[in-house]
């Protein structure tokens, strides 16, 4: 039964990574597609490859997820706690994907972990949740908004005497680079989150020692599933990010993507903080758009997105807790 529980949990973890890929592919490529810098298929293929590469660039975020948010659960109950956490995250991902709401897969996962841990009687490391999840959750959108605005102001000043048509053509080319950087950062952040869960499952099953390096097969499996999910695409969310918040032109798209990618690399390498790629790129788009004029941004859409941010963790936590109780009743 323990082996069965391990296989099921790892299978569901990889399933979550797949949903994360198609849910969040829009983060990396929506701006490039909406400005026609890349065709949707070319953008998805590029994002899939860069997501795959990004997964191998570090392990700090995975360590935070596996050791810094909840006490490592033990035994069969511990495995079902991880299983329930993942189900909670997947259910919320599918709901928000269906309604085209760019909510955070990361916070769905963290909410699921907390809800399942509380339902299973496992300690939550609240200081870790506060420092690594809650504070970055509020801080990263503010930073994205401010930096996106400033980057766009600098671009407008530097190219103030340029021919607008030539500048836009140049920024279309530059956007292929900034979109690739965004996708690389997405792989660096989001593949590691699932790696952390799989490592926890292996520790519970006494296959890995706590604190041991992430096995290569875990990195490959998570990276490939994220990449496949990315290529499957997230058209509903792409439309929200690329068009509904503000109509973007190539310089604005480049500014938003450059801002988002920079913040993700800083969070991963400097703070090992698992931030939401959705939060960062959405707020960067708003910041960039506000340089046109404040009312150029469709703040009504932005308000709905922000409401989704606040609902995500509690909603995923409730689904995960309910799932744990059902599984616990069914299999004990």
Short mmCIF file of C-alpha atoms in Angstrom, two decimals:
data_model
loop_
_atom_site.label_atom_id
_atom_site.label_comp_id
_atom_site.label_asym_id
_atom_site.label_seq_id
_atom_site.Cartn_x
_atom_site.Cartn_y
_atom_site.Cartn_z
CA UNK A 1 0.00 0.00 0.00
CA UNK A 2 2.87 2.38 0.77
CA UNK A 3 4.35 1.79 -2.70
CA UNK A 4 0.91 2.26 -4.24
CA UNK A 5 0.44 5.52 -2.30
CA UNK A 6 3.87 6.75 -3.44
CA UNK A 7 3.17 5.95 -7.11
CA UNK A 8 -0.26 7.61 -6.98
CA UNK A 9 1.13 10.72 -5.25
CA UNK A 10 3.99 11.12 -7.73
CA UNK A 11 1.54 10.57 -10.62
CA UNK A 12 -0.78 13.27 -9.28
CA UNK A 13 2.22 15.59 -8.72
CA UNK A 14 3.17 15.22 -12.38
CA UNK A 15 -0.48 15.79 -13.31
CA UNK A 16 -0.41 19.03 -11.31
CA UNK A 17 2.75 20.08 -13.19
CA UNK A 18 0.96 19.48 -16.48
CA UNK A 19 -2.01 21.65 -15.42
CA UNK A 20 0.46 24.24 -14.19
CA UNK A 21 2.03 24.27 -17.66
CA UNK A 22 -1.17 24.85 -19.63
CA UNK A 23 -2.56 27.16 -16.95
CA UNK A 24 0.55 29.36 -16.83
CA UNK A 25 1.86 29.14 -20.40
CA UNK A 26 0.00 32.40 -20.97
CA UNK A 27 2.31 34.12 -18.48
CA UNK A 28 5.31 33.65 -20.73
CA UNK A 29 3.79 34.27 -24.15
CA UNK A 30 0.53 36.25 -23.95
CA UNK A 31 2.22 39.60 -24.51
CA UNK A 32 4.31 38.30 -27.46
CA UNK A 33 1.25 36.78 -29.13
CA UNK A 34 -0.98 39.82 -28.55
CA UNK A 35 1.61 42.17 -30.12
CA UNK A 36 2.08 39.68 -33.01
CA UNK A 37 5.77 39.35 -32.23
CA UNK A 38 5.25 35.57 -32.33
CA UNK A 39 2.55 33.28 -33.69
CA UNK A 40 0.74 31.31 -30.98
CA UNK A 41 2.26 27.95 -32.01
CA UNK A 42 5.79 29.34 -32.31
CA UNK A 43 5.41 31.06 -28.94
CA UNK A 44 4.14 27.88 -27.28
CA UNK A 45 6.96 25.78 -28.75
CA UNK A 46 9.56 28.30 -27.59
CA UNK A 47 8.00 28.52 -24.13
CA UNK A 48 7.93 24.71 -23.83
CA UNK A 49 11.65 24.43 -24.66
CA UNK A 50 12.65 27.27 -22.31
CA UNK A 51 10.48 25.87 -19.50
CA UNK A 52 12.32 22.58 -19.91
CA UNK A 53 15.70 24.31 -19.71
CA UNK A 54 14.70 26.53 -16.77
CA UNK A 55 13.82 23.52 -14.61
CA UNK A 56 17.52 22.57 -14.40
CA UNK A 57 18.86 25.97 -13.36
CA UNK A 58 18.50 25.72 -9.58
CA UNK A 59 16.98 23.98 -6.57
CA UNK A 60 16.46 26.71 -3.95
CA UNK A 61 12.72 27.01 -4.57
CA UNK A 62 12.28 23.21 -4.39
CA UNK A 63 14.05 23.19 -1.01
CA UNK A 64 11.70 25.88 0.32
CA UNK A 65 8.65 23.87 -0.80
CA UNK A 66 9.89 20.53 0.56
CA UNK A 67 11.26 21.78 3.89
CA UNK A 68 10.03 25.28 4.65
CA UNK A 69 6.21 25.31 4.60
CA UNK A 70 4.86 22.27 6.48
CA UNK A 71 6.44 19.71 8.78
CA UNK A 72 7.43 16.64 6.79
CA UNK A 73 4.52 14.21 7.28
CA UNK A 74 5.24 10.54 7.89
CA UNK A 75 3.82 7.15 6.90
CA UNK A 76 0.76 6.42 4.83
CA UNK A 77 -1.14 9.38 6.31
CA UNK A 78 1.69 11.66 5.24
CA UNK A 79 1.47 10.42 1.67
CA UNK A 80 -2.27 11.05 1.54
CA UNK A 81 -1.68 14.57 2.88
CA UNK A 82 0.54 15.29 -0.14
CA UNK A 83 -2.01 13.62 -2.43
CA UNK A 84 -4.83 15.79 -1.05
CA UNK A 85 -2.70 18.96 -1.33
CA UNK A 86 -2.10 18.25 -5.01
CA UNK A 87 -5.77 17.47 -5.71
CA UNK A 88 -6.77 20.77 -4.09
CA UNK A 89 -4.32 22.64 -6.32
CA UNK A 90 -5.38 20.81 -9.49
CA UNK A 91 -9.10 21.42 -8.87
CA UNK A 92 -8.53 25.14 -8.36
CA UNK A 93 -6.28 25.30 -11.46
CA UNK A 94 -9.00 23.72 -13.58
CA UNK A 95 -11.74 26.01 -12.21
CA UNK A 96 -9.74 29.18 -12.84
CA UNK A 97 -8.58 27.92 -16.24
CA UNK A 98 -12.20 27.26 -17.25
CA UNK A 99 -13.21 30.82 -16.36
CA UNK A 100 -10.06 32.33 -17.93
CA UNK A 101 -8.86 33.78 -14.64
CA UNK A 102 -5.06 34.01 -14.34
CA UNK A 103 -4.83 32.86 -10.74
CA UNK A 104 -1.64 31.46 -9.27
CA UNK A 105 -0.87 27.74 -9.60
CA UNK A 106 1.82 28.29 -6.98
CA UNK A 107 -0.55 29.64 -4.38
CA UNK A 108 -3.06 26.92 -5.23
CA UNK A 109 -0.33 24.41 -4.36
CA UNK A 110 0.67 26.20 -1.14
CA UNK A 111 -2.97 26.56 -0.09
CA UNK A 112 -3.47 22.86 -0.77
CA UNK A 113 -0.41 21.98 1.33
CA UNK A 114 -1.59 24.05 4.28
CA UNK A 115 -5.21 22.80 4.09
CA UNK A 116 -4.19 19.14 3.84
CA UNK A 117 -1.61 19.49 6.63
CA UNK A 118 -4.15 21.04 9.00
CA UNK A 119 -6.73 18.37 8.14
CA UNK A 120 -4.14 15.63 8.72
CA UNK A 121 -2.89 17.02 12.01
CA UNK A 122 0.55 17.98 10.66
CA UNK A 123 2.26 21.17 11.80
CA UNK A 124 2.38 24.15 9.46
CA UNK A 125 5.57 26.24 9.57
CA UNK A 126 3.71 29.53 9.73
CA UNK A 127 6.90 31.62 9.76
CA UNK A 128 7.91 29.95 6.48
CA UNK A 129 4.44 30.48 4.97
CA UNK A 130 4.59 34.15 5.99
CA UNK A 131 8.16 34.82 4.84
CA UNK A 132 8.24 32.72 1.68
CA UNK A 133 4.61 32.87 0.49
CA UNK A 134 2.43 35.58 2.02
CA UNK A 135 4.92 38.49 2.00
CA UNK A 136 6.12 37.73 -1.58
CA UNK A 137 2.46 37.34 -2.61
CA UNK A 138 1.80 40.98 -1.72
CA UNK A 139 5.27 42.34 -2.48
CA UNK A 140 5.90 40.84 -5.93
CA UNK A 141 2.86 42.47 -7.63
CA UNK A 142 3.79 45.86 -6.16
CA UNK A 143 7.37 45.45 -7.39
CA UNK A 144 6.08 44.28 -10.79
CA UNK A 145 3.76 47.30 -11.06
CA UNK A 146 6.46 49.81 -10.11
CA UNK A 147 9.33 48.27 -12.10
CA UNK A 148 7.11 47.75 -15.17
CA UNK A 149 6.13 51.43 -15.05
CA UNK A 150 9.76 52.58 -14.65
CA UNK A 151 11.12 50.28 -17.39
CA UNK A 152 8.49 51.60 -19.80
CA UNK A 153 9.27 55.22 -18.88
CA UNK A 154 12.98 54.59 -19.61
CA UNK A 155 12.16 52.95 -22.98
CA UNK A 156 9.90 55.87 -23.93
CA UNK A 157 12.65 58.36 -23.06
CA UNK A 158 15.43 56.45 -24.87
CA UNK A 159 13.38 56.05 -28.06
CA UNK A 160 11.60 59.42 -27.93
CA UNK A 161 13.20 60.60 -31.21
CA UNK A 162 13.02 57.25 -33.01
CA UNK A 163 10.78 56.45 -35.94
CA UNK A 164 7.78 54.74 -34.26
CA UNK A 165 7.38 52.08 -36.99
CA UNK A 166 11.08 51.13 -36.96
CA UNK A 167 11.11 51.05 -33.16
CA UNK A 168 8.08 48.74 -33.06
CA UNK A 169 9.69 46.39 -35.59
CA UNK A 170 12.84 46.28 -33.48
CA UNK A 171 10.89 45.58 -30.29
CA UNK A 172 9.00 42.75 -32.01
CA UNK A 173 12.37 41.04 -32.51
CA UNK A 174 13.45 41.92 -28.97
CA UNK A 175 10.24 40.40 -27.64
CA UNK A 176 11.30 36.93 -28.78
CA UNK A 177 14.25 37.28 -26.37
CA UNK A 178 12.23 38.72 -23.49
CA UNK A 179 9.51 36.06 -23.92
CA UNK A 180 12.19 33.35 -23.87
CA UNK A 181 13.60 34.87 -20.67
CA UNK A 182 10.12 34.87 -19.15
CA UNK A 183 9.58 31.20 -20.07
CA UNK A 184 13.00 30.27 -18.68
CA UNK A 185 12.10 31.97 -15.39
CA UNK A 186 8.76 30.15 -15.35
CA UNK A 187 10.56 26.82 -15.64
CA UNK A 188 13.03 27.85 -12.94
CA UNK A 189 10.18 28.70 -10.57
CA UNK A 190 7.31 26.33 -11.29
CA UNK A 191 9.03 23.04 -12.12
CA UNK A 192 10.89 23.29 -8.81
CA UNK A 193 7.67 23.57 -6.84
CA UNK A 194 6.59 20.10 -7.96
CA UNK A 195 10.12 18.77 -7.46
CA UNK A 196 9.79 19.80 -3.82
CA UNK A 197 6.55 17.80 -3.45
CA UNK A 198 8.01 14.69 -5.11
CA UNK A 199 11.09 14.91 -2.86
CA UNK A 200 8.78 15.06 0.19
CA UNK A 201 7.00 11.92 -1.06
CA UNK A 202 10.34 10.11 -1.52
CA UNK A 203 11.44 11.12 2.02
CA UNK A 204 8.14 9.84 3.47
CA UNK A 205 8.68 6.54 1.65
CA UNK A 206 12.27 6.31 3.03
CA UNK A 207 13.70 6.31 -0.49
CA UNK A 208 15.52 9.64 -0.04
CA UNK A 209 17.19 11.22 2.98
CA UNK A 210 15.97 14.67 4.12
CA UNK A 211 18.18 17.36 2.60
CA UNK A 212 19.59 15.06 -0.12
CA UNK A 213 20.06 16.49 -3.64
CA UNK A 214 17.07 16.24 -5.97
CA UNK A 215 17.35 13.04 -8.04
CA UNK A 216 17.94 13.66 -11.74
CA UNK A 217 14.89 11.61 -12.75
CA UNK A 218 12.68 13.88 -10.62
CA UNK A 219 14.04 16.98 -12.38
CA UNK A 220 13.57 15.42 -15.81
CA UNK A 221 10.03 14.17 -15.09
CA UNK A 222 8.84 17.52 -13.68
CA UNK A 223 10.51 19.51 -16.45
CA UNK A 224 9.03 17.36 -19.21
CA UNK A 225 5.50 17.48 -17.78
CA UNK A 226 5.66 21.26 -17.34
CA UNK A 227 6.92 21.56 -20.90
CA UNK A 228 4.18 19.30 -22.32
CA UNK A 229 1.53 21.23 -20.39
CA UNK A 230 2.92 24.51 -21.70
CA UNK A 231 2.72 23.31 -25.29
CA UNK A 232 -0.91 22.26 -24.73
CA UNK A 233 -1.55 25.98 -24.26
CA UNK A 234 -3.79 28.18 -22.15
CA UNK A 235 -5.78 30.14 -24.69
CA UNK A 236 -8.46 31.47 -22.32
CA UNK A 237 -5.95 32.99 -19.92
CA UNK A 238 -3.76 34.22 -22.76
CA UNK A 239 -6.69 36.29 -24.01
CA UNK A 240 -7.18 37.85 -20.54
CA UNK A 241 -3.52 38.78 -20.12
CA UNK A 242 -2.84 39.81 -23.70
CA UNK A 243 -5.95 41.82 -24.52
CA UNK A 244 -8.41 42.34 -21.70
CA UNK A 245 -6.13 44.19 -19.27
CA UNK A 246 -4.74 46.56 -21.91
CA UNK A 247 -4.00 46.51 -25.65
CA UNK A 248 -0.21 46.11 -25.77
CA UNK A 249 2.24 47.23 -28.44
CA UNK A 250 5.71 45.61 -28.89
CA UNK A 251 7.68 48.07 -26.67
CA UNK A 252 5.14 47.58 -23.88
CA UNK A 253 5.24 43.80 -24.31
CA UNK A 254 9.04 43.84 -24.13
CA UNK A 255 8.98 46.02 -20.99
CA UNK A 256 6.44 43.76 -19.24
CA UNK A 257 8.29 40.53 -20.08
CA UNK A 258 11.69 41.93 -19.13
CA UNK A 259 10.27 43.10 -15.80
CA UNK A 260 8.60 39.76 -15.07
CA UNK A 261 11.67 37.69 -15.95
CA UNK A 262 14.02 39.86 -13.86
CA UNK A 263 11.82 39.60 -10.76
CA UNK A 264 11.55 35.80 -11.11
CA UNK A 265 15.31 35.33 -11.38
CA UNK A 266 15.90 37.59 -8.36
CA UNK A 267 13.29 35.75 -6.26
CA UNK A 268 14.70 32.33 -7.23
CA UNK A 269 18.39 32.97 -6.73
CA UNK A 270 18.50 35.67 -4.03
CA UNK A 271 15.59 34.69 -1.77
CA UNK A 272 14.66 31.09 -2.80
CA UNK A 273 11.10 32.40 -2.68
CA UNK A 274 8.46 30.54 -4.72
CA UNK A 275 6.65 33.54 -6.17
CA UNK A 276 3.73 33.51 -8.57
CA UNK A 277 4.66 34.07 -12.20
CA UNK A 278 1.02 35.08 -12.76
CA UNK A 279 1.20 37.86 -10.16
CA UNK A 280 4.44 39.23 -11.54
CA UNK A 281 3.55 39.39 -15.24
CA UNK A 282 0.00 40.64 -14.62
CA UNK A 283 1.19 43.49 -12.40
CA UNK A 284 4.02 44.31 -14.84
CA UNK A 285 1.46 44.60 -17.68
CA UNK A 286 -0.60 46.98 -15.51
CA UNK A 287 2.47 49.07 -14.65
CA UNK A 288 3.53 49.29 -18.28
CA UNK A 289 -0.02 50.16 -19.37
CA UNK A 290 -0.31 52.94 -16.81
CA UNK A 291 2.41 54.91 -18.66
CA UNK A 292 -0.09 55.54 -21.47
CA UNK A 293 -2.58 56.98 -19.04
CA UNK A 294 -3.99 55.50 -15.87
CA UNK A 295 -7.43 54.81 -17.37
CA UNK A 296 -5.86 52.94 -20.33
CA UNK A 297 -5.68 49.91 -18.05
CA UNK A 298 -8.99 48.09 -17.69
CA UNK A 299 -8.97 48.16 -13.90
CA UNK A 300 -12.27 46.25 -13.71
CA UNK A 301 -10.58 43.17 -15.20
CA UNK A 302 -7.57 43.79 -12.97
CA UNK A 303 -9.85 43.91 -9.92
CA UNK A 304 -11.34 40.50 -10.79
CA UNK A 305 -7.85 39.05 -11.16
CA UNK A 306 -6.77 40.47 -7.79
CA UNK A 307 -9.87 39.01 -6.14
CA UNK A 308 -8.83 35.64 -7.58
CA UNK A 309 -5.42 36.05 -5.93
CA UNK A 310 -6.99 36.46 -2.48
CA UNK A 311 -9.41 33.56 -2.95
CA UNK A 312 -6.86 31.06 -4.34
CA UNK A 313 -5.06 29.89 -1.20
CA UNK A 314 -8.16 29.51 1.03
CA UNK A 315 -10.15 27.82 -1.77
CA UNK A 316 -7.39 25.31 -2.56
CA UNK A 317 -6.91 24.71 1.18
CA UNK A 318 -10.60 23.86 1.63
CA UNK A 319 -10.64 21.49 -1.37
CA UNK A 320 -7.44 19.80 -0.12
CA UNK A 321 -8.81 19.40 3.43
CA UNK A 322 -12.05 17.88 2.09
CA UNK A 323 -10.07 15.55 -0.17
CA UNK A 324 -7.90 14.38 2.75
CA UNK A 325 -10.95 13.57 4.89
CA UNK A 326 -12.53 11.60 2.00
CA UNK A 327 -9.30 9.65 1.32
CA UNK A 328 -8.74 9.04 5.03
CA UNK A 329 -12.25 7.64 5.37
CA UNK A 330 -11.85 5.49 2.27
CA UNK A 331 -8.40 3.98 2.89
CA UNK A 332 -7.67 4.83 6.53
#
